[in-house]
Short mmCIF file of C-alpha atoms in Angstrom, two decimals:
data_model
loop_
_atom_site.label_atom_id
_atom_site.label_comp_id
_atom_site.label_asym_id
_atom_site.label_seq_id
_atom_site.Cartn_x
_atom_site.Cartn_y
_atom_site.Cartn_z
CA MET F 1 25.37 -20.62 15.90
CA LEU F 2 21.76 -21.83 15.56
CA GLY F 3 21.42 -23.74 18.83
CA GLU F 4 19.30 -26.85 18.39
CA TYR F 5 17.62 -25.65 15.18
CA ARG F 6 18.90 -27.14 11.94
CA ILE F 7 18.19 -25.56 8.58
CA THR F 8 16.89 -28.04 6.01
CA GLY F 9 15.76 -28.00 2.40
CA ARG F 10 17.01 -28.57 -1.13
CA GLY F 11 15.44 -25.70 -3.05
CA ALA F 12 15.61 -21.98 -2.32
CA ALA F 13 11.87 -21.75 -1.56
CA GLU F 14 12.03 -24.71 0.82
CA ILE F 15 15.08 -23.35 2.67
CA ALA F 16 13.55 -19.88 2.97
CA ALA F 17 10.19 -21.25 4.17
CA GLY F 18 11.87 -23.36 6.85
CA ILE F 19 13.89 -20.45 8.21
CA GLU F 20 10.82 -18.19 8.15
CA ARG F 21 8.79 -20.76 10.10
CA ALA F 22 11.60 -21.07 12.65
CA VAL F 23 11.71 -17.31 13.14
CA GLY F 24 7.95 -17.14 13.56
CA ALA F 25 8.03 -19.96 16.11
CA GLY F 26 10.85 -18.34 18.08
CA GLU F 27 13.35 -21.10 17.30
CA LEU F 28 15.58 -18.49 15.65
CA ALA F 29 15.79 -15.34 17.76
CA PRO F 30 15.97 -11.72 16.57
CA GLY F 31 19.58 -10.78 15.89
CA GLN F 32 20.71 -14.40 15.55
CA PRO F 33 23.28 -14.91 12.77
CA LEU F 34 22.66 -17.41 9.98
CA PRO F 35 25.41 -19.62 8.60
CA PRO F 36 27.65 -18.13 5.91
CA LEU F 37 26.32 -18.81 2.45
CA ARG F 38 28.94 -21.34 1.35
CA GLU F 39 28.96 -23.10 4.71
CA LEU F 40 25.21 -23.70 4.61
CA ALA F 41 25.39 -24.76 0.95
CA SER F 42 28.02 -27.35 1.87
CA THR F 43 25.96 -28.61 4.82
CA LEU F 44 22.82 -28.99 2.71
CA GLY F 45 24.65 -30.30 -0.35
CA VAL F 46 23.26 -27.59 -2.63
CA ASN F 47 24.68 -24.93 -4.92
CA PRO F 48 25.67 -21.68 -3.13
CA ASN F 49 23.40 -19.83 -5.55
CA THR F 50 20.45 -21.73 -4.05
CA VAL F 51 21.25 -20.49 -0.54
CA ALA F 52 21.87 -16.99 -1.90
CA ALA F 53 18.40 -17.03 -3.47
CA ALA F 54 16.85 -18.24 -0.18
CA TYR F 55 18.58 -15.50 1.80
CA ARG F 56 17.51 -12.92 -0.78
CA THR F 57 13.89 -14.03 -0.48
CA LEU F 58 14.06 -13.76 3.32
CA ARG F 59 15.61 -10.33 3.09
CA ASP F 60 12.91 -9.11 0.71
CA ARG F 61 10.24 -10.43 3.11
CA GLY F 62 11.77 -8.55 6.02
CA VAL F 63 12.85 -11.66 7.90
CA VAL F 64 16.63 -11.23 7.74
CA GLU F 65 19.10 -8.45 7.07
CA THR F 66 22.53 -8.45 5.48
CA ALA F 67 25.24 -6.62 7.39
CA GLY F 68 28.22 -6.74 5.01
CA ARG F 69 31.14 -8.70 6.45
CA ARG F 70 29.06 -9.54 9.53
CA GLY F 71 26.94 -11.77 7.33
CA THR F 72 23.21 -12.44 7.40
CA ARG F 73 21.18 -12.39 10.60
CA VAL F 74 17.56 -12.42 11.70
CA ARG F 75 16.21 -8.87 11.86
CA HIS F 76 15.75 -7.41 15.34
CA ARG F 77 12.03 -7.14 14.53
CA PRO F 78 11.47 -9.63 11.72
CA ALA F 79 8.15 -9.39 9.94
CA THR F 80 7.29 -12.99 10.86
CA ALA F 81 8.43 -12.94 14.48
CA PRO F 82 6.00 -12.59 17.37
CA ARG F 83 5.85 -8.88 18.23
CA GLU F 84 6.36 -9.63 21.92
CA SER F 85 9.81 -11.06 21.14
CA ALA F 86 11.09 -7.52 20.57
CA ARG F 87 9.58 -6.01 23.70
CA VAL F 88 11.44 -4.82 26.75
CA GLU F 89 9.79 -6.55 29.69
CA VAL F 90 8.85 -4.03 32.36
CA PRO F 91 9.91 -5.21 35.83
CA PRO F 92 7.32 -5.41 38.64
CA ASP F 93 6.58 -1.90 39.88
CA GLY F 94 8.76 -0.58 37.05
CA VAL F 95 8.04 2.40 34.80
CA ASP F 96 7.35 1.69 31.12
CA LEU F 97 9.16 4.32 29.08
CA ALA F 98 9.57 2.02 26.08
CA ALA F 99 6.08 1.40 24.69
CA GLY F 100 5.65 4.87 23.17
CA ASN F 101 2.14 5.40 24.50
CA PRO F 102 0.54 8.80 25.08
CA ASP F 103 -0.44 9.84 28.59
CA PRO F 104 -3.97 8.47 29.16
CA ALA F 105 -4.76 11.56 31.26
CA LEU F 106 -4.35 13.72 28.14
CA LEU F 107 -6.67 11.61 25.98
CA PRO F 108 -10.31 12.69 25.72
CA PRO F 109 -13.18 10.49 26.96
CA LEU F 110 -14.82 8.79 24.00
CA GLY F 111 -18.28 7.89 25.31
CA GLU F 112 -20.04 11.07 24.20
CA ALA F 113 -18.33 10.98 20.79
CA PHE F 114 -19.40 7.42 20.06
CA ALA F 115 -22.90 8.07 21.33
CA ALA F 116 -23.15 10.98 18.90
CA ALA F 117 -21.75 8.82 16.09
CA ALA F 118 -24.24 6.04 16.79
CA ALA F 119 -27.17 8.46 16.80
CA ALA F 120 -27.10 8.82 13.00
CA PRO F 121 -30.66 8.27 11.68
CA GLU F 122 -29.69 5.72 9.01
CA PRO F 123 -27.19 2.85 9.14
CA VAL F 124 -24.32 2.80 6.65
CA LEU F 125 -24.88 0.04 4.09
CA TYR F 126 -22.96 -1.44 1.19
CA GLY F 127 -22.62 1.03 -1.64
CA ALA F 128 -22.41 4.10 0.60
CA PRO F 129 -19.52 6.53 0.12
CA ASP F 130 -16.38 5.32 1.88
CA ILE F 131 -15.90 8.71 3.57
CA ASP F 132 -18.58 10.39 5.65
CA PRO F 133 -19.37 13.68 3.85
CA GLY F 134 -19.24 15.77 7.03
CA PHE F 135 -15.97 14.18 8.11
CA GLU F 136 -14.46 14.73 4.67
CA ALA F 137 -15.41 18.41 4.60
CA LEU F 138 -13.99 19.07 8.07
CA ALA F 139 -10.78 17.12 7.39
CA ARG F 140 -10.26 19.02 4.14
CA GLU F 141 -10.76 22.33 5.93
CA MET F 142 -8.26 21.46 8.67
CA LEU F 143 -5.61 20.24 6.23
CA ALA F 144 -6.00 23.27 3.98
CA ALA F 145 -5.48 25.53 7.01
CA ASP F 146 -2.07 23.89 7.44
CA GLY F 147 -1.10 24.40 3.80
CA VAL F 148 -1.82 20.84 2.65
CA PRO F 149 -3.63 20.55 -0.71
CA ALA F 150 -6.67 18.49 0.20
CA ASP F 151 -8.62 18.02 -3.01
CA ALA F 152 -8.20 14.25 -2.84
CA LEU F 153 -8.70 12.42 0.47
CA ALA F 154 -8.86 8.87 1.80
CA VAL F 155 -9.38 7.45 5.29
CA THR F 156 -7.16 4.62 6.50
CA SER F 157 -6.68 2.59 9.67
CA GLY F 158 -3.85 4.67 11.07
CA SER F 159 -0.60 6.14 9.73
CA LEU F 160 1.19 2.87 9.08
CA ASP F 161 -1.77 1.55 7.09
CA ALA F 162 -1.75 4.76 5.04
CA ILE F 163 1.99 4.55 4.37
CA GLU F 164 1.80 0.88 3.41
CA ARG F 165 -1.03 1.54 0.97
CA VAL F 166 0.76 4.47 -0.66
CA LEU F 167 4.04 2.57 -1.05
CA ALA F 168 2.24 -0.46 -2.45
CA ALA F 169 0.34 1.77 -4.90
CA HIS F 170 3.53 2.98 -6.58
CA LEU F 171 6.49 0.70 -5.80
CA ARG F 172 7.51 -2.84 -6.58
CA PRO F 173 9.69 -5.33 -4.66
CA GLY F 174 13.32 -4.35 -4.89
CA ASP F 175 12.65 -0.60 -5.09
CA ARG F 176 14.56 1.60 -2.68
CA VAL F 177 12.88 3.87 -0.11
CA ALA F 178 14.62 6.74 1.67
CA VAL F 179 13.77 6.65 5.40
CA GLU F 180 14.86 8.68 8.40
CA ASP F 181 17.68 7.16 10.42
CA PRO F 182 17.04 6.88 13.30
CA GLY F 183 13.38 6.52 12.46
CA TRP F 184 10.07 4.89 13.34
CA GLY F 185 10.76 1.23 14.05
CA SER F 186 7.45 0.02 12.60
CA LEU F 187 8.23 1.76 9.31
CA LEU F 188 11.74 0.32 9.23
CA ASP F 189 10.14 -3.13 9.58
CA LEU F 190 7.37 -2.45 7.08
CA VAL F 191 9.65 -1.39 4.22
CA PRO F 192 11.56 -4.70 3.92
CA ALA F 193 8.37 -6.65 4.67
CA LEU F 194 6.98 -5.13 1.45
CA GLY F 195 10.06 -6.34 -0.41
CA LEU F 196 11.46 -2.79 -0.56
CA ARG F 197 14.96 -1.70 0.40
CA PRO F 198 15.42 1.07 2.99
CA VAL F 199 18.06 3.73 2.36
CA PRO F 200 18.98 5.67 5.52
CA VAL F 201 18.72 9.46 5.61
CA ALA F 202 20.37 11.25 8.52
CA LEU F 203 18.46 13.99 10.32
CA ASP F 204 18.90 16.66 12.97
CA ASP F 205 16.34 18.50 15.10
CA GLU F 206 15.02 20.31 11.99
CA GLY F 207 14.34 17.16 9.99
CA PRO F 208 16.13 15.18 7.28
CA LEU F 209 19.42 16.65 6.10
CA PRO F 210 19.17 17.84 2.48
CA ALA F 211 22.60 16.46 1.58
CA ALA F 212 21.68 13.08 3.05
CA LEU F 213 18.41 13.03 1.10
CA GLU F 214 20.23 13.92 -2.10
CA GLU F 215 22.67 11.08 -1.50
CA ALA F 216 19.82 8.61 -0.92
CA LEU F 217 18.14 9.68 -4.16
CA ASP F 218 21.48 9.34 -5.97
CA GLN F 219 21.58 5.77 -4.66
CA GLY F 220 18.33 5.07 -6.47
CA ALA F 221 15.66 5.72 -3.82
CA ARG F 222 12.32 6.05 -5.59
CA ALA F 223 10.40 7.23 -2.52
CA LEU F 224 10.93 9.28 0.63
CA VAL F 225 9.04 8.80 3.90
CA LEU F 226 9.55 11.56 6.46
CA THR F 227 7.94 12.75 9.67
CA ALA F 228 6.66 16.31 9.74
CA ARG F 229 6.63 16.80 13.53
CA ALA F 230 7.24 14.79 16.71
CA GLN F 231 9.63 12.50 14.84
CA ASN F 232 9.97 9.10 16.44
CA PRO F 233 12.43 8.59 18.12
CA THR F 234 14.28 11.95 18.10
CA GLY F 235 11.49 14.52 18.40
CA ALA F 236 12.66 16.39 15.29
CA ALA F 237 10.25 18.76 13.53
CA VAL F 238 10.71 20.10 10.01
CA THR F 239 11.27 23.88 10.04
CA ALA F 240 10.27 26.31 7.29
CA GLU F 241 13.90 26.73 6.28
CA ARG F 242 14.54 22.98 6.14
CA ALA F 243 11.31 22.40 4.22
CA ALA F 244 12.44 24.90 1.57
CA LEU F 245 15.78 23.12 1.16
CA LEU F 246 14.15 19.70 0.96
CA ARG F 247 11.75 21.01 -1.65
CA GLU F 248 14.71 22.12 -3.76
CA VAL F 249 16.20 18.62 -3.61
CA LEU F 250 12.87 17.03 -4.54
CA ALA F 251 12.20 19.55 -7.32
CA ALA F 252 15.18 18.07 -9.17
CA ARG F 253 13.63 14.58 -8.77
CA PRO F 254 9.92 15.16 -9.49
CA GLU F 255 9.27 11.42 -9.98
CA THR F 256 10.13 10.70 -6.32
CA LEU F 257 7.15 9.41 -4.31
CA LEU F 258 6.85 11.64 -1.23
CA VAL F 259 5.09 10.35 1.90
CA GLU F 260 4.75 12.59 4.98
CA ASP F 261 3.64 11.36 8.40
CA ASP F 262 1.92 13.98 10.57
CA HIS F 263 1.07 11.79 13.55
CA GLY F 264 2.07 14.71 15.79
CA HIS F 265 -1.06 16.67 14.88
CA GLY F 266 -2.86 17.56 18.09
CA ILE F 267 0.11 17.06 20.44
CA VAL F 268 2.60 19.54 18.97
CA ASP F 269 2.43 23.32 19.05
CA LEU F 270 4.97 23.76 16.24
CA PRO F 271 3.50 24.68 12.84
CA LEU F 272 3.36 22.17 10.03
CA HIS F 273 5.69 22.89 7.11
CA PRO F 274 4.53 20.35 4.54
CA LEU F 275 6.41 19.33 1.41
CA SER F 276 3.12 18.22 -0.15
CA GLY F 277 3.04 18.85 -3.86
CA ALA F 278 6.83 19.10 -4.24
CA THR F 279 6.74 15.98 -6.44
CA ARG F 280 4.30 14.51 -8.90
CA HIS F 281 3.08 11.84 -6.52
CA TRP F 282 2.76 12.61 -2.82
CA ALA F 283 0.72 11.82 0.26
CA LEU F 284 0.39 13.15 3.80
CA ALA F 285 -1.09 10.96 6.55
CA ARG F 286 -2.57 12.58 9.66
CA SER F 287 -3.27 10.08 12.43
CA ALA F 288 -5.60 10.48 15.40
CA ALA F 289 -3.70 7.99 17.59
CA LYS F 290 -1.44 10.22 19.67
CA ALA F 291 -3.96 12.97 20.41
CA TYR F 292 -7.24 11.03 20.63
CA GLY F 293 -6.22 7.45 21.42
CA PRO F 294 -4.35 4.63 19.65
CA ASP F 295 -7.48 2.45 19.54
CA LEU F 296 -9.27 4.84 17.19
CA ARG F 297 -7.12 3.38 14.35
CA LEU F 298 -7.90 6.21 11.99
CA ALA F 299 -5.87 8.52 9.77
CA VAL F 300 -6.76 11.02 7.07
CA LEU F 301 -4.71 10.69 3.89
CA ALA F 302 -4.34 13.61 1.50
CA GLY F 303 -2.46 13.25 -1.76
CA ASP F 304 -2.37 13.74 -5.48
CA ALA F 305 -5.41 12.45 -7.33
CA VAL F 306 -3.68 9.39 -8.82
CA THR F 307 -2.22 8.24 -5.49
CA VAL F 308 -5.44 8.67 -3.54
CA ASP F 309 -7.49 7.01 -6.28
CA ARG F 310 -5.16 3.97 -6.22
CA VAL F 311 -5.35 3.76 -2.43
CA ARG F 312 -9.13 3.98 -2.33
CA GLY F 313 -9.50 1.53 -5.21
CA ARG F 314 -7.31 -1.08 -3.52
CA GLN F 315 -9.04 -0.44 -0.20
CA ARG F 316 -12.39 -1.26 -1.79
CA LEU F 317 -11.04 -4.71 -2.66
CA GLY F 318 -10.00 -5.36 0.94
CA PRO F 319 -11.67 -3.88 4.03
CA GLY F 320 -13.91 -1.69 1.86
CA TRP F 321 -13.86 1.35 4.12
CA VAL F 322 -12.98 2.57 7.60
CA SER F 323 -16.04 2.47 9.85
CA HIS F 324 -18.23 5.55 9.63
CA LEU F 325 -18.77 5.21 13.38
CA LEU F 326 -15.06 5.93 13.86
CA GLN F 327 -15.15 8.77 11.37
CA ARG F 328 -18.18 10.40 13.01
CA ALA F 329 -16.75 9.91 16.49
CA LEU F 330 -13.52 11.67 15.53
CA MET F 331 -15.51 14.39 13.78
CA HIS F 332 -17.42 14.97 17.03
CA LEU F 333 -14.13 15.21 18.95
CA TRP F 334 -12.85 17.77 16.45
CA ARG F 335 -16.03 19.85 16.50
CA THR F 336 -16.25 19.93 20.29
CA ASP F 337 -12.56 20.78 20.79
CA ALA F 338 -12.20 17.69 22.97
CA VAL F 339 -8.41 18.08 22.79
CA ASP F 340 -6.58 21.36 23.40
CA PRO F 341 -3.44 20.90 21.25
CA GLY F 342 -1.67 23.79 22.96
CA ALA F 343 -2.22 22.37 26.43
CA VAL F 344 -1.24 18.84 25.38
CA ALA F 345 1.88 20.08 23.61
CA ALA F 346 2.81 22.18 26.64
CA SER F 347 2.40 19.18 28.95
CA TYR F 348 4.68 16.96 26.88
CA GLY F 349 7.02 19.91 26.35
CA ARG F 350 7.45 20.42 30.10
CA ARG F 351 8.27 16.75 30.59
CA ARG F 352 10.79 16.69 27.74
CA ALA F 353 12.42 19.91 28.91
CA ARG F 354 12.68 18.73 32.49
CA LEU F 355 14.25 15.41 31.51
CA LEU F 356 16.69 17.10 29.12
CA GLU F 357 17.66 19.60 31.83
CA GLU F 358 18.21 16.88 34.40
CA LEU F 359 20.27 14.85 31.92
CA ALA F 360 22.38 17.88 30.94
CA ALA F 361 23.06 18.66 34.62
CA ARG F 362 24.63 15.21 34.82
CA GLY F 363 26.65 15.50 31.63
CA VAL F 364 24.29 13.46 29.44
CA THR F 365 23.13 14.83 26.09
CA GLY F 366 19.59 14.26 24.88
CA ARG F 367 17.41 15.31 21.94
CA GLY F 368 13.70 16.09 21.99
CA ARG F 369 12.36 19.14 20.14
CA SER F 370 8.73 18.03 19.91
CA GLY F 371 6.36 15.20 20.75
CA MET F 372 6.59 12.68 23.55
CA ASN F 373 10.04 11.14 23.09
CA VAL F 374 13.62 11.94 24.05
CA TRP F 375 16.57 10.35 22.24
CA ILE F 376 19.75 9.80 24.24
CA PRO F 377 22.92 8.99 22.23
CA VAL F 378 25.04 6.32 23.92
CA ALA F 379 28.22 4.42 23.13
CA GLU F 380 26.35 1.10 23.23
CA GLU F 381 22.82 0.09 24.11
CA THR F 382 22.71 -3.34 25.70
CA GLY F 383 24.46 -2.47 28.96
CA PRO F 384 22.52 0.75 29.70
CA VAL F 385 19.16 -0.89 28.87
CA ALA F 386 19.92 -3.79 31.21
CA ARG F 387 21.18 -1.54 34.01
CA LEU F 388 18.12 0.71 33.75
CA LEU F 389 15.84 -2.34 33.85
CA ARG F 390 17.47 -3.40 37.11
CA GLU F 391 16.66 0.05 38.48
CA GLY F 392 13.02 -0.24 37.41
CA TRP F 393 13.14 1.82 34.19
CA ALA F 394 12.18 0.19 30.88
CA VAL F 395 13.58 2.25 27.97
CA ALA F 396 13.62 1.29 24.31
CA PRO F 397 16.97 0.24 22.83
CA GLY F 398 17.90 2.30 19.79
CA ALA F 399 18.36 -0.84 17.68
CA ARG F 400 14.58 -0.77 17.11
CA PHE F 401 14.95 2.56 15.32
CA ARG F 402 18.31 2.46 13.56
CA LEU F 403 19.79 1.39 10.25
CA ALA F 404 23.23 3.00 10.03
CA SER F 405 23.04 5.71 12.70
CA ALA F 406 24.82 5.66 16.06
CA PRO F 407 23.41 3.86 19.12
CA GLY F 408 20.89 5.53 21.39
CA LEU F 409 18.06 5.04 23.87
CA ARG F 410 14.49 6.20 23.31
CA VAL F 411 12.61 7.42 26.35
CA THR F 412 8.88 8.18 26.16
CA VAL F 413 8.21 10.98 28.64
CA SER F 414 4.46 10.37 29.02
CA PRO F 415 4.72 8.74 32.49
CA LEU F 416 7.22 11.25 33.92
CA ASP F 417 6.59 13.96 36.47
CA ASP F 418 9.37 16.24 37.77
CA GLY F 419 10.47 13.87 40.49
CA ALA F 420 10.52 10.89 38.14
CA ALA F 421 12.52 12.87 35.58
CA ARG F 422 15.19 13.60 38.17
CA ARG F 423 15.40 9.98 39.32
CA LEU F 424 15.49 8.72 35.75
CA ALA F 425 18.27 11.16 34.81
CA GLU F 426 20.32 9.94 37.75
CA ALA F 427 19.79 6.34 36.67
CA VAL F 428 20.64 7.11 33.03
CA ALA F 429 23.82 8.94 34.01
CA ALA F 430 24.90 5.98 36.09
CA ALA F 431 23.93 3.49 33.38
CA VAL F 432 25.87 5.17 30.57
CA ARG F 433 28.91 6.04 32.65
CA PRO F 434 31.90 3.87 31.69
CA ALA F 435 32.53 1.19 34.26
CA SER F 436 35.56 1.74 36.50
CA PRO F 437 38.37 -0.67 35.68
CA ARG F 438 38.73 -3.54 38.12
CA ARG F 439 41.75 -3.53 40.35
CA TYR F 440 43.50 -6.78 41.09
CA GLU F 441 45.69 -6.97 44.15
#
């Protein structure tokens, strides 16, 4: 079961630490099952409760997951494992449709923006405000135009940093968090890494299903994290009608922490229908990564006064602030209209539509209402991913994005032109088609 690795230890902390080190070193691979609780207890000569405590610690740290009768296994993307262990290796001359990157041709050049940011007459020193006043005013204006209350703002190093800080500001290990399923793989890894327990919420093209959210809250979820637009991996976008229904559900649970991710700002032409303010504590993170470049590592966080104050207070004890050079550079990009959201959205929209059309013509169903991804439901993932790799297409297996939902493949359309979409659709249709039974003479 474990290959050459042997679990050792007498106490729960020692057993857990050994397994965690083995996962980090690659001696225990993602998805690898661990021995049943009583079997390991017998091998180590310890009480089963000791092993149970070790497994519980590993689960709370995001290293392992418990799958009912299937036992305990290393998570597909454990918090301590090298990130490259979960990657799909792109074959030579292959096309990377798995990484989730934007099209570099649609990103603005940054030289002028950083030159303008660096031209400030005075350097930023200790004790300066953590948010550039001009950046704050412009961010507040843009959020307010989309219906987001923006009285309290923070700046973080991207969406995931914002979400982590908000969850940590309100929740404690063991708390349950409602998350979209399928949903953003990094978030699904972050939640257990914080010692929190994810509760899956099903969704369709219009966002989380109200009944599924209500069920998750009934199960004790104290927080909800949802994606406003360009949902990863399905491309869902919350509609006005769905937002109204979700607000009704949340109105009955005003103590629920609401976190919205608007990373699709700047690449989606669908309007934002925020739930901001539907509960007592809420936050909306708007990242610059997809529209302006992942390396900017910057997001604006709006929220209620208590939440934002906790985030900024904790931030002061760590990194202190997000560089004013980054803030001023992004402000320059905003002011000069360096990105045309309509044109970018139309470009990704054409690619999604073409791929979906080509798939449908071959009897394959796909989903992709907004953003840069298409989700393709499949009966199982391993075979199609391997077959597509042999044909030169690297797609992301749905296991990265799922808790309880059905299998699928995520395809990022950024590298696709019309010809590539047709060839990919042909390869996908062949990869997901059931194999013909062998005939034996």
